[in-house]
Amino acid sequence: MRALRLTAWGEPPTTAEVERPVPRGAEVLVRVEATGLCHSDLHVMGAVPGALPYRLPFTLGHEVAGRIADLGSEADGARVGDRVVLYGPWGCGACDRCATGRDNYCDRRDTLAWHGAGLGRDGGMAEYVLAPSARHLVPIDDLPADQAAPLSDAGLTSYHAVAGLRHTLGKGTTTAVIGVGGLGHLAVQTLRATTESRVLAVDVREDALALADRSGADFGTLVRADTAQVLRARTGGTGVDAVLDFVGTTQTLELAVGVLRPGGELAVVGSGGGRLAVSKPGVLPPGFKFSLPFWGTRPELAEVVALARSGAIHVETERFPLSAASEAIDRLRRGRVRGRAVLVP
Ligand code: NAD
Ligand code: ZN
Ligand code: ZN
């Protein structure tokens, strides 16, 4: 089968012919219908040798939807023909986190937990992908594959980040979303669907602000020298209750701190490598709360799928054949993808 393989750190991936995997034990073979291209794929491809605990080569793609094609002899809870989305963080399966579907916070960071499909293990930018067990599959029924695949990361990660803030996002509150790309446009929709907070969107691209508007944001603004004042003015001067940062550079972290009101909360999802100094006294607002949400739980993925099936969230996608993966990657790198790029084998 054809697969998009990462063979060297810092080099573009290459298309190769590899053996179609055969499921053994509890494994489940999924015929891929669509795979999302995440900005994290760019971070993975561009990593310097030794930065990530993954062994090369492997097939990229951690946002995968498809149809179950074959089962290992001990596979339990899956049926050939069922359509599913892969739950991406593959934990050890044994710790108390994994036992409750929170593989994203598996205790065994050293081993299995950071080795999911497309992240050190063969992923979904191929015709078939192996899931280690049916525990990592969530049914999607008739949801179109290009809608379903991005739910497993862009949808789930933003849902999990919003869920972590929900306690503070009642009526009359305001949330700022920085970076309205694959994750951010779903965060805007999730905020609208599951909280009463008003949503202010920030990006460096006009077309991302147009997407924020279509996604239900109340206001959008480009990043400029006075963005913090512009956002504050939208809250009558008090500042926002929460910021979701899908970029994570020092510039966006400082913007977040500059717009939060006292007691406000910053959740950083973007892997931009920025730094924020914590000191008291200092520039952080009193009562400042901070979190680094990572991916999401399996039960939350089922909730995200239900939201999508109800029409409450909708992924804006640009489709590419798997053979045009390099074009999709190039466009994502240049900030030219609207919503999520999805590869179809
Ligand atoms: P994306 O490229 O689709 O979207 C990023 C958006 O941010 C774009 O619209 C871009 O124009 C905008 N942007 C860039 N620089 C900006 C700036 N300085 N200020 C405001 N906006 C800016 O990326 P994505 O796939 O949505 O991923 C977003 C980030 O989240 C990436 O860093 C990715 O690695 C990370 N990520 C984290 C997790 C997690 O679990 N923590 C999961 C998935 C992705
Ligand atoms: Zn991702
Ligand atoms: Zn575990």
mmCIF file of C-alpha atoms and ligand atoms in Angstrom:
data_model
loop_
_atom_site.group_PDB
_atom_site.id
_atom_site.type_symbol
_atom_site.label_atom_id
_atom_site.label_comp_id
_atom_site.label_asym_id
_atom_site.label_seq_id
_atom_site.Cartn_x
_atom_site.Cartn_y
_atom_site.Cartn_z
ATOM 1 C CA MET A 1 0.000 0.000 0.000
ATOM 2 C CA ARG A 2 1.046 3.633 -0.427
ATOM 3 C CA ALA A 3 2.174 5.521 2.685
ATOM 4 C CA LEU A 4 3.667 8.936 3.474
ATOM 5 C CA ARG A 5 6.800 8.117 5.470
ATOM 6 C CA LEU A 6 9.028 10.275 7.616
ATOM 7 C CA THR A 7 12.497 8.840 6.977
ATOM 8 C CA ALA A 8 14.832 11.589 8.231
ATOM 9 C CA TRP A 9 14.420 14.404 10.757
ATOM 10 C CA GLY A 10 14.176 17.819 9.148
ATOM 11 C CA GLU A 11 13.528 16.340 5.676
ATOM 12 C CA PRO A 12 10.191 16.289 3.828
ATOM 13 C CA PRO A 13 8.325 12.959 4.084
ATOM 14 C CA THR A 14 8.350 10.640 1.064
ATOM 15 C CA THR A 15 5.714 8.416 -0.505
ATOM 16 C CA ALA A 16 6.667 4.740 -0.369
ATOM 17 C CA GLU A 17 5.161 1.301 -1.003
ATOM 18 C CA VAL A 18 4.931 -0.639 2.269
ATOM 19 C CA GLU A 19 3.307 -3.942 3.278
ATOM 20 C CA ARG A 20 -0.335 -3.727 4.257
ATOM 21 C CA PRO A 21 -0.294 -4.518 7.998
ATOM 22 C CA VAL A 22 -1.941 -7.695 9.306
ATOM 23 C CA PRO A 23 -3.771 -7.338 12.653
ATOM 24 C CA ARG A 24 -2.624 -9.686 15.416
ATOM 25 C CA GLY A 25 -3.933 -10.180 18.966
ATOM 26 C CA ALA A 26 -6.177 -7.270 19.969
ATOM 27 C CA GLU A 27 -5.203 -5.150 16.927
ATOM 28 C CA VAL A 28 -7.742 -3.728 14.500
ATOM 29 C CA LEU A 29 -7.021 -2.886 10.853
ATOM 30 C CA VAL A 30 -8.745 0.240 9.542
ATOM 31 C CA ARG A 31 -9.068 1.125 5.855
ATOM 32 C CA VAL A 32 -8.331 4.858 5.867
ATOM 33 C CA GLU A 33 -10.973 7.173 4.376
ATOM 34 C CA ALA A 34 -9.429 10.503 5.427
ATOM 35 C CA THR A 35 -6.557 11.849 7.538
ATOM 36 C CA GLY A 36 -6.170 15.401 8.803
ATOM 37 C CA LEU A 37 -2.907 17.319 8.467
ATOM 38 C CA CYS A 38 -2.078 18.997 11.782
ATOM 39 C CA HIS A 39 0.363 21.803 12.479
ATOM 40 C CA SER A 40 1.995 19.346 14.909
ATOM 41 C CA ASP A 41 2.958 17.254 11.853
ATOM 42 C CA LEU A 42 5.120 20.214 10.790
ATOM 43 C CA HIS A 43 6.699 20.337 14.273
ATOM 44 C CA VAL A 44 7.371 16.568 14.055
ATOM 45 C CA MET A 45 8.880 16.710 10.543
ATOM 46 C CA GLY A 46 11.020 19.697 11.464
ATOM 47 C CA ALA A 47 12.293 18.288 14.777
ATOM 48 C CA VAL A 48 16.052 18.058 15.255
ATOM 49 C CA PRO A 49 17.408 14.514 15.774
ATOM 50 C CA GLY A 50 16.940 13.410 19.383
ATOM 51 C CA ALA A 51 14.222 15.974 20.193
ATOM 52 C CA LEU A 52 11.395 13.410 19.955
ATOM 53 C CA PRO A 53 11.457 9.849 21.331
ATOM 54 C CA TYR A 54 10.327 8.333 18.005
ATOM 55 C CA ARG A 55 12.275 5.859 15.905
ATOM 56 C CA LEU A 56 12.371 6.428 12.141
ATOM 57 C CA PRO A 57 10.928 5.617 9.705
ATOM 58 C CA PHE A 58 7.200 5.762 10.351
ATOM 59 C CA THR A 59 4.036 6.768 8.493
ATOM 60 C CA LEU A 60 2.659 10.197 9.430
ATOM 61 C CA GLY A 61 -0.973 11.002 10.234
ATOM 62 C CA HIS A 62 -2.587 11.142 13.694
ATOM 63 C CA GLU A 63 -6.113 12.346 12.739
ATOM 64 C CA VAL A 64 -7.671 9.331 11.088
ATOM 65 C CA ALA A 65 -11.143 8.124 10.106
ATOM 66 C CA GLY A 66 -12.065 5.018 8.176
ATOM 67 C CA ARG A 67 -13.779 1.642 8.072
ATOM 68 C CA ILE A 68 -12.754 -1.453 10.026
ATOM 69 C CA ALA A 69 -11.292 -3.924 7.524
ATOM 70 C CA ASP A 70 -9.917 -6.787 9.623
ATOM 71 C CA LEU A 71 -9.555 -7.930 13.239
ATOM 72 C CA GLY A 72 -6.840 -9.712 15.198
ATOM 73 C CA SER A 73 -7.921 -13.021 16.761
ATOM 74 C CA GLU A 74 -8.410 -11.377 20.192
ATOM 75 C CA ALA A 75 -9.895 -8.064 19.016
ATOM 76 C CA ASP A 76 -12.882 -7.291 21.175
ATOM 77 C CA GLY A 77 -15.564 -4.623 20.748
ATOM 78 C CA ALA A 78 -15.057 -3.966 17.025
ATOM 79 C CA ARG A 79 -16.848 -5.223 13.913
ATOM 80 C CA VAL A 80 -15.599 -5.405 10.343
ATOM 81 C CA GLY A 81 -17.423 -2.761 8.288
ATOM 82 C CA ASP A 82 -17.970 -0.289 11.150
ATOM 83 C CA ARG A 83 -16.872 3.284 10.476
ATOM 84 C CA VAL A 84 -14.655 4.784 13.171
ATOM 85 C CA VAL A 85 -12.344 7.600 14.121
ATOM 86 C CA LEU A 86 -9.035 6.753 15.830
ATOM 87 C CA TYR A 87 -8.525 7.984 19.380
ATOM 88 C CA GLY A 88 -4.943 9.175 18.909
ATOM 89 C CA PRO A 89 -3.144 9.185 22.277
ATOM 90 C CA TRP A 90 -2.207 5.554 22.852
ATOM 91 C CA GLY A 91 -1.432 5.139 26.544
ATOM 92 C CA CYS A 92 -0.150 2.086 28.389
ATOM 93 C CA GLY A 93 -3.706 0.824 28.936
ATOM 94 C CA ALA A 94 -2.830 -0.233 32.496
ATOM 95 C CA CYS A 95 -2.558 2.910 34.646
ATOM 96 C CA ASP A 96 -5.603 4.519 36.293
ATOM 97 C CA ARG A 97 -5.622 7.308 33.686
ATOM 98 C CA CYS A 98 -5.834 4.888 30.771
ATOM 99 C CA ALA A 99 -8.399 2.779 32.625
ATOM 100 C CA THR A 100 -10.783 5.770 32.551
ATOM 101 C CA GLY A 101 -10.054 6.737 28.927
ATOM 102 C CA ARG A 102 -7.554 9.461 29.806
ATOM 103 C CA ASP A 103 -4.676 8.043 27.777
ATOM 104 C CA ASN A 104 -3.716 11.669 27.029
ATOM 105 C CA TYR A 105 -2.441 11.891 30.612
ATOM 106 C CA CYS A 106 -1.054 8.324 30.835
ATOM 107 C CA ASP A 107 1.531 8.007 33.599
ATOM 108 C CA ARG A 108 3.967 6.173 31.370
ATOM 109 C CA ARG A 109 5.194 9.169 29.403
ATOM 110 C CA ASP A 110 8.474 7.383 28.882
ATOM 111 C CA THR A 111 7.107 4.570 26.773
ATOM 112 C CA LEU A 112 3.833 4.025 25.015
ATOM 113 C CA ALA A 113 1.994 7.223 25.753
ATOM 114 C CA TRP A 114 3.897 9.375 23.276
ATOM 115 C CA HIS A 115 3.807 6.751 20.574
ATOM 116 C CA GLY A 116 0.462 6.986 18.827
ATOM 117 C CA ALA A 117 -0.474 6.566 15.187
ATOM 118 C CA GLY A 118 1.628 8.945 13.106
ATOM 119 C CA LEU A 119 3.676 9.845 16.178
ATOM 120 C CA GLY A 120 6.406 7.238 16.194
ATOM 121 C CA ARG A 121 4.013 4.444 15.168
ATOM 122 C CA ASP A 122 2.625 4.060 11.647
ATOM 123 C CA GLY A 123 -0.226 6.517 11.150
ATOM 124 C CA GLY A 124 -3.046 7.256 8.768
ATOM 125 C CA MET A 125 -1.379 8.920 5.788
ATOM 126 C CA ALA A 126 -1.658 5.553 4.067
ATOM 127 C CA GLU A 127 -4.337 3.232 2.725
ATOM 128 C CA TYR A 128 -4.564 1.254 5.989
ATOM 129 C CA VAL A 129 -3.637 1.846 9.636
ATOM 130 C CA LEU A 130 -3.409 -0.520 12.616
ATOM 131 C CA ALA A 131 -4.988 0.416 15.951
ATOM 132 C CA PRO A 132 -3.524 -1.460 18.936
ATOM 133 C CA SER A 133 -7.018 -2.274 20.190
ATOM 134 C CA ALA A 134 -10.690 -1.418 19.771
ATOM 135 C CA ARG A 135 -10.271 0.776 22.873
ATOM 136 C CA HIS A 136 -8.746 3.359 20.509
ATOM 137 C CA LEU A 137 -11.722 3.525 18.133
ATOM 138 C CA VAL A 138 -14.872 5.626 18.407
ATOM 139 C CA PRO A 139 -17.854 4.930 16.089
ATOM 140 C CA ILE A 140 -18.864 7.677 13.627
ATOM 141 C CA ASP A 141 -21.705 5.920 11.758
ATOM 142 C CA ASP A 142 -22.484 7.992 8.650
ATOM 143 C CA LEU A 143 -20.448 11.111 9.480
ATOM 144 C CA PRO A 144 -18.415 12.010 6.338
ATOM 145 C CA ALA A 145 -14.775 10.950 6.776
ATOM 146 C CA ASP A 146 -13.296 14.386 6.104
ATOM 147 C CA GLN A 147 -15.511 15.738 8.922
ATOM 148 C CA ALA A 148 -14.704 12.874 11.283
ATOM 149 C CA ALA A 149 -10.911 12.648 10.933
ATOM 150 C CA PRO A 150 -10.124 16.188 12.217
ATOM 151 C CA LEU A 151 -12.391 15.602 15.211
ATOM 152 C CA SER A 152 -9.801 13.252 16.704
ATOM 153 C CA ASP A 153 -7.295 16.044 17.324
ATOM 154 C CA ALA A 154 -8.405 19.487 16.096
ATOM 155 C CA GLY A 155 -11.891 18.817 17.475
ATOM 156 C CA LEU A 156 -10.920 16.830 20.578
ATOM 157 C CA THR A 157 -8.005 19.021 21.695
ATOM 158 C CA SER A 158 -10.019 22.208 21.441
ATOM 159 C CA TYR A 159 -13.002 20.526 23.157
ATOM 160 C CA HIS A 160 -10.763 19.356 26.036
ATOM 161 C CA ALA A 161 -9.239 22.839 26.375
ATOM 162 C CA VAL A 162 -12.687 24.459 26.475
ATOM 163 C CA ALA A 163 -13.915 21.813 28.949
ATOM 164 C CA GLY A 164 -11.066 22.778 31.279
ATOM 165 C CA LEU A 165 -12.306 26.389 31.268
ATOM 166 C CA ARG A 166 -16.035 25.709 31.367
ATOM 167 C CA HIS A 167 -16.310 26.339 35.141
ATOM 168 C CA THR A 168 -15.349 29.955 34.544
ATOM 169 C CA LEU A 169 -17.261 30.691 31.320
ATOM 170 C CA GLY A 170 -20.756 31.612 32.447
ATOM 171 C CA LYS A 171 -23.088 34.296 31.116
ATOM 172 C CA GLY A 172 -21.471 37.707 30.733
ATOM 173 C CA THR A 173 -17.937 36.299 30.371
ATOM 174 C CA THR A 174 -15.572 36.768 27.449
ATOM 175 C CA THR A 175 -12.997 34.386 25.960
ATOM 176 C CA ALA A 176 -10.243 35.284 23.510
ATOM 177 C CA VAL A 177 -9.119 32.661 20.979
ATOM 178 C CA ILE A 178 -5.657 33.307 19.524
ATOM 179 C CA GLY A 179 -4.981 31.452 16.240
ATOM 180 C CA VAL A 180 -8.079 30.458 14.253
ATOM 181 C CA GLY A 181 -6.695 27.572 12.191
ATOM 182 C CA GLY A 182 -7.505 23.869 12.322
ATOM 183 C CA LEU A 183 -7.903 23.792 16.103
ATOM 184 C CA GLY A 184 -8.944 27.401 16.687
ATOM 185 C CA HIS A 185 -12.009 27.443 14.410
ATOM 186 C CA LEU A 186 -13.342 24.385 16.239
ATOM 187 C CA ALA A 187 -12.569 26.004 19.605
ATOM 188 C CA VAL A 188 -14.715 28.998 18.592
ATOM 189 C CA GLN A 189 -17.575 26.660 17.639
ATOM 190 C CA THR A 190 -17.160 24.570 20.810
ATOM 191 C CA LEU A 191 -17.244 27.706 22.965
ATOM 192 C CA ARG A 192 -20.469 28.732 21.229
ATOM 193 C CA ALA A 193 -22.004 25.265 21.553
ATOM 194 C CA THR A 194 -21.033 24.445 25.150
ATOM 195 C CA THR A 195 -20.582 27.744 27.046
ATOM 196 C CA GLU A 196 -22.283 31.122 27.325
ATOM 197 C CA SER A 197 -19.065 33.073 26.863
ATOM 198 C CA ARG A 198 -18.673 35.753 24.206
ATOM 199 C CA VAL A 199 -15.822 34.939 21.816
ATOM 200 C CA LEU A 200 -13.147 37.328 20.542
ATOM 201 C CA ALA A 201 -10.843 35.962 17.828
ATOM 202 C CA VAL A 202 -7.274 36.990 17.017
ATOM 203 C CA ASP A 203 -5.143 35.942 14.051
ATOM 204 C CA VAL A 204 -2.498 37.289 11.684
ATOM 205 C CA ARG A 205 -4.591 36.415 8.598
ATOM 206 C CA GLU A 206 -7.737 38.124 7.312
ATOM 207 C CA ASP A 207 -9.123 34.820 5.978
ATOM 208 C CA ALA A 208 -8.721 33.222 9.431
ATOM 209 C CA LEU A 209 -10.809 36.065 10.892
ATOM 210 C CA ALA A 210 -13.446 35.431 8.215
ATOM 211 C CA LEU A 211 -13.432 31.765 9.310
ATOM 212 C CA ALA A 212 -13.761 32.881 12.954
ATOM 213 C CA ASP A 213 -16.782 34.932 11.950
ATOM 214 C CA ARG A 214 -18.387 31.973 10.133
ATOM 215 C CA SER A 215 -17.601 29.844 13.211
ATOM 216 C CA GLY A 216 -19.623 32.173 15.432
ATOM 217 C CA ALA A 217 -17.045 34.540 16.942
ATOM 218 C CA ASP A 218 -18.524 37.846 18.163
ATOM 219 C CA PHE A 219 -15.517 39.884 17.076
ATOM 220 C CA GLY A 220 -12.202 39.366 15.289
ATOM 221 C CA THR A 221 -9.026 41.395 15.062
ATOM 222 C CA LEU A 222 -5.603 41.116 13.434
ATOM 223 C CA VAL A 223 -2.473 41.048 15.599
ATOM 224 C CA ARG A 224 -1.102 44.586 15.811
ATOM 225 C CA ALA A 225 0.748 46.684 18.365
ATOM 226 C CA ASP A 226 -2.519 47.696 20.045
ATOM 227 C CA THR A 227 -4.365 44.339 19.964
ATOM 228 C CA ALA A 228 -4.515 44.095 23.769
ATOM 229 C CA GLN A 229 -6.218 47.514 23.977
ATOM 230 C CA VAL A 230 -8.590 46.614 21.123
ATOM 231 C CA LEU A 231 -9.645 43.423 22.957
ATOM 232 C CA ARG A 232 -9.911 45.171 26.329
ATOM 233 C CA ALA A 233 -12.146 47.822 24.766
ATOM 234 C CA ARG A 234 -14.528 44.984 23.753
ATOM 235 C CA THR A 235 -14.927 44.067 27.436
ATOM 236 C CA GLY A 236 -15.636 47.598 28.599
ATOM 237 C CA GLY A 237 -12.028 47.837 29.782
ATOM 238 C CA THR A 238 -12.046 45.008 32.351
ATOM 239 C CA GLY A 239 -10.250 42.369 30.285
ATOM 240 C CA VAL A 240 -11.215 38.849 29.264
ATOM 241 C CA ASP A 241 -12.026 35.906 31.554
ATOM 242 C CA ALA A 242 -10.071 33.319 29.568
ATOM 243 C CA VAL A 243 -7.618 33.049 26.699
ATOM 244 C CA LEU A 244 -7.124 29.983 24.532
ATOM 245 C CA ASP A 245 -3.763 30.307 22.803
ATOM 246 C CA PHE A 246 -3.391 28.057 19.734
ATOM 247 C CA VAL A 247 -0.057 29.603 18.779
ATOM 248 C CA GLY A 248 2.049 29.633 21.959
ATOM 249 C CA THR A 249 4.827 32.035 20.981
ATOM 250 C CA THR A 250 6.231 34.569 23.444
ATOM 251 C CA GLN A 251 4.309 37.242 21.511
ATOM 252 C CA THR A 252 0.936 35.494 21.953
ATOM 253 C CA LEU A 253 1.619 34.561 25.606
ATOM 254 C CA GLU A 254 2.376 38.213 26.350
ATOM 255 C CA LEU A 255 -0.753 39.290 24.492
ATOM 256 C CA ALA A 256 -2.763 36.821 26.598
ATOM 257 C CA VAL A 257 -1.349 38.171 29.861
ATOM 258 C CA GLY A 258 -2.060 41.695 28.636
ATOM 259 C CA VAL A 259 -5.768 41.087 28.072
ATOM 260 C CA LEU A 260 -6.704 38.837 31.023
ATOM 261 C CA ARG A 261 -8.683 40.329 33.891
ATOM 262 C CA PRO A 262 -7.796 39.478 37.519
ATOM 263 C CA GLY A 263 -8.600 35.822 38.233
ATOM 264 C CA GLY A 264 -8.421 35.119 34.499
ATOM 265 C CA GLU A 265 -7.220 31.847 33.022
ATOM 266 C CA LEU A 266 -4.813 31.110 30.174
ATOM 267 C CA ALA A 267 -4.825 27.716 28.442
ATOM 268 C CA VAL A 268 -1.916 27.221 26.042
ATOM 269 C CA VAL A 269 -2.439 24.613 23.340
ATOM 270 C CA GLY A 270 -0.063 25.862 20.627
ATOM 271 C CA SER A 271 3.435 24.419 20.587
ATOM 272 C CA GLY A 272 5.101 27.679 19.539
ATOM 273 C CA GLY A 273 7.900 27.310 22.100
ATOM 274 C CA GLY A 274 7.303 30.737 23.701
ATOM 275 C CA ARG A 275 8.205 31.540 27.282
ATOM 276 C CA LEU A 276 6.293 33.197 30.080
ATOM 277 C CA ALA A 277 8.059 34.121 33.307
ATOM 278 C CA VAL A 278 6.141 33.447 36.514
ATOM 279 C CA SER A 279 7.028 35.764 39.389
ATOM 280 C CA LYS A 280 5.251 37.424 42.272
ATOM 281 C CA PRO A 281 5.135 40.365 42.269
ATOM 282 C CA GLY A 282 5.266 40.691 38.517
ATOM 283 C CA VAL A 283 3.169 41.432 35.450
ATOM 284 C CA LEU A 284 0.757 38.509 35.769
ATOM 285 C CA PRO A 285 -2.781 39.510 36.800
ATOM 286 C CA PRO A 286 -3.681 38.650 40.416
ATOM 287 C CA GLY A 287 -5.364 35.261 40.605
ATOM 288 C CA PHE A 288 -3.841 34.266 37.242
ATOM 289 C CA LYS A 289 -4.418 30.612 36.356
ATOM 290 C CA PHE A 290 -2.508 28.698 33.733
ATOM 291 C CA SER A 291 -2.871 25.296 32.060
ATOM 292 C CA LEU A 292 -1.263 23.247 29.275
ATOM 293 C CA PRO A 293 -4.088 21.012 28.087
ATOM 294 C CA PHE A 294 -2.907 18.085 25.994
ATOM 295 C CA TRP A 295 -5.158 16.349 23.413
ATOM 296 C CA GLY A 296 -8.291 14.935 25.138
ATOM 297 C CA THR A 297 -9.950 11.875 26.633
ATOM 298 C CA ARG A 298 -11.676 9.024 24.852
ATOM 299 C CA PRO A 299 -15.112 9.859 26.372
ATOM 300 C CA GLU A 300 -14.630 13.447 25.190
ATOM 301 C CA LEU A 301 -13.958 12.201 21.636
ATOM 302 C CA ALA A 302 -17.346 10.458 21.718
ATOM 303 C CA GLU A 303 -18.905 13.780 22.860
ATOM 304 C CA VAL A 304 -17.167 15.671 20.038
ATOM 305 C CA VAL A 305 -18.446 13.140 17.485
ATOM 306 C CA ALA A 306 -21.957 13.596 18.906
ATOM 307 C CA LEU A 307 -21.632 17.394 18.612
ATOM 308 C CA ALA A 308 -20.556 17.056 14.971
ATOM 309 C CA ARG A 309 -23.372 14.634 14.172
ATOM 310 C CA SER A 310 -25.870 17.069 15.694
ATOM 311 C CA GLY A 311 -24.507 19.851 13.451
ATOM 312 C CA ALA A 312 -23.338 21.970 16.427
ATOM 313 C CA ILE A 313 -19.766 21.911 15.116
ATOM 314 C CA HIS A 314 -18.604 21.708 11.518
ATOM 315 C CA VAL A 315 -15.022 21.295 10.317
ATOM 316 C CA GLU A 316 -14.049 23.593 7.462
ATOM 317 C CA THR A 317 -11.819 21.427 5.287
ATOM 318 C CA GLU A 318 -9.656 21.582 2.189
ATOM 319 C CA ARG A 319 -9.320 18.137 0.592
ATOM 320 C CA PHE A 320 -6.152 16.843 -1.069
ATOM 321 C CA PRO A 321 -5.437 13.397 -2.529
ATOM 322 C CA LEU A 322 -2.713 11.598 -0.531
ATOM 323 C CA SER A 323 -0.526 11.886 -3.648
ATOM 324 C CA ALA A 324 -0.639 15.699 -3.216
ATOM 325 C CA ALA A 325 0.468 15.587 0.445
ATOM 326 C CA SER A 326 3.557 17.690 -0.232
ATOM 327 C CA GLU A 327 1.372 20.487 -1.645
ATOM 328 C CA ALA A 328 -0.869 20.376 1.459
ATOM 329 C CA ILE A 329 2.176 20.440 3.751
ATOM 330 C CA ASP A 330 3.642 23.376 1.865
ATOM 331 C CA ARG A 331 0.379 25.314 2.065
ATOM 332 C CA LEU A 332 0.007 24.660 5.796
ATOM 333 C CA ARG A 333 3.577 25.819 6.368
ATOM 334 C CA ARG A 334 2.889 29.069 4.479
ATOM 335 C CA GLY A 335 -0.361 29.697 6.409
ATOM 336 C CA ARG A 336 -2.499 29.098 3.305
ATOM 337 C CA VAL A 337 -4.883 26.414 4.609
ATOM 338 C CA ARG A 338 -8.383 27.480 5.592
ATOM 339 C CA GLY A 339 -9.558 25.319 8.525
ATOM 340 C CA ARG A 340 -8.130 21.808 8.203
ATOM 341 C CA ALA A 341 -6.316 20.159 5.273
ATOM 342 C CA VAL A 342 -7.521 16.579 4.881
ATOM 343 C CA LEU A 343 -5.708 13.899 2.854
ATOM 344 C CA VAL A 344 -7.751 11.259 1.072
ATOM 345 C CA PRO A 345 -5.953 8.052 -0.037
HETATM 346 P P1 NAD B 1 -2.916 25.924 12.062
HETATM 347 O O1 NAD B 1 -1.687 26.243 11.306
HETATM 348 O O2 NAD B 1 -4.052 25.268 11.368
HETATM 349 O O3 NAD B 1 -3.495 27.242 12.779
HETATM 350 C C1 NAD B 1 -2.691 28.172 13.425
HETATM 351 C C2 NAD B 1 -3.360 29.534 13.285
HETATM 352 O O4 NAD B 1 -2.627 30.488 14.057
HETATM 353 C C3 NAD B 1 -3.368 30.061 11.861
HETATM 354 O O5 NAD B 1 -4.648 30.558 11.527
HETATM 355 C C4 NAD B 1 -2.330 31.180 11.894
HETATM 356 O O6 NAD B 1 -2.613 32.215 10.953
HETATM 357 C C5 NAD B 1 -2.460 31.670 13.305
HETATM 358 N N1 NAD B 1 -1.279 32.376 13.809
HETATM 359 C C6 NAD B 1 0.028 32.131 13.541
HETATM 360 N N2 NAD B 1 0.817 33.001 14.212
HETATM 361 C C7 NAD B 1 -0.005 33.802 14.917
HETATM 362 C C8 NAD B 1 0.205 34.885 15.828
HETATM 363 N N3 NAD B 1 1.440 35.306 16.132
HETATM 364 N N4 NAD B 1 -0.878 35.474 16.387
HETATM 365 C C9 NAD B 1 -2.130 35.058 16.085
HETATM 366 N N5 NAD B 1 -2.386 34.042 15.239
HETATM 367 C C10 NAD B 1 -1.341 33.421 14.660
HETATM 368 O O7 NAD B 1 -2.429 25.004 13.299
HETATM 369 P P2 NAD B 1 -3.263 23.916 14.152
HETATM 370 O O8 NAD B 1 -3.157 22.590 13.481
HETATM 371 O O9 NAD B 1 -4.583 24.478 14.501
HETATM 372 O O10 NAD B 1 -2.344 23.819 15.461
HETATM 373 C C11 NAD B 1 -2.207 24.945 16.326
HETATM 374 C C12 NAD B 1 -1.119 24.673 17.354
HETATM 375 O O11 NAD B 1 -1.579 23.711 18.301
HETATM 376 C C13 NAD B 1 0.181 24.102 16.777
HETATM 377 O O12 NAD B 1 1.282 24.663 17.483
HETATM 378 C C14 NAD B 1 0.071 22.635 17.089
HETATM 379 O O13 NAD B 1 1.332 22.004 17.161
HETATM 380 C C15 NAD B 1 -0.603 22.681 18.433
HETATM 381 N N6 NAD B 1 -1.335 21.467 18.831
HETATM 382 C C16 NAD B 1 -1.333 21.158 20.148
HETATM 383 C C17 NAD B 1 -2.055 20.077 20.595
HETATM 384 C C18 NAD B 1 -2.093 19.750 22.069
HETATM 385 O O14 NAD B 1 -2.622 18.735 22.453
HETATM 386 N N7 NAD B 1 -1.595 20.577 22.952
HETATM 387 C C19 NAD B 1 -2.775 19.290 19.687
HETATM 388 C C20 NAD B 1 -2.777 19.646 18.344
HETATM 389 C C21 NAD B 1 -2.067 20.754 17.917
HETATM 390 ZN ZN ZN B 2 -2.230 17.163 15.974
HETATM 391 ZN ZN ZN B 3 -1.442 4.591 30.992
#
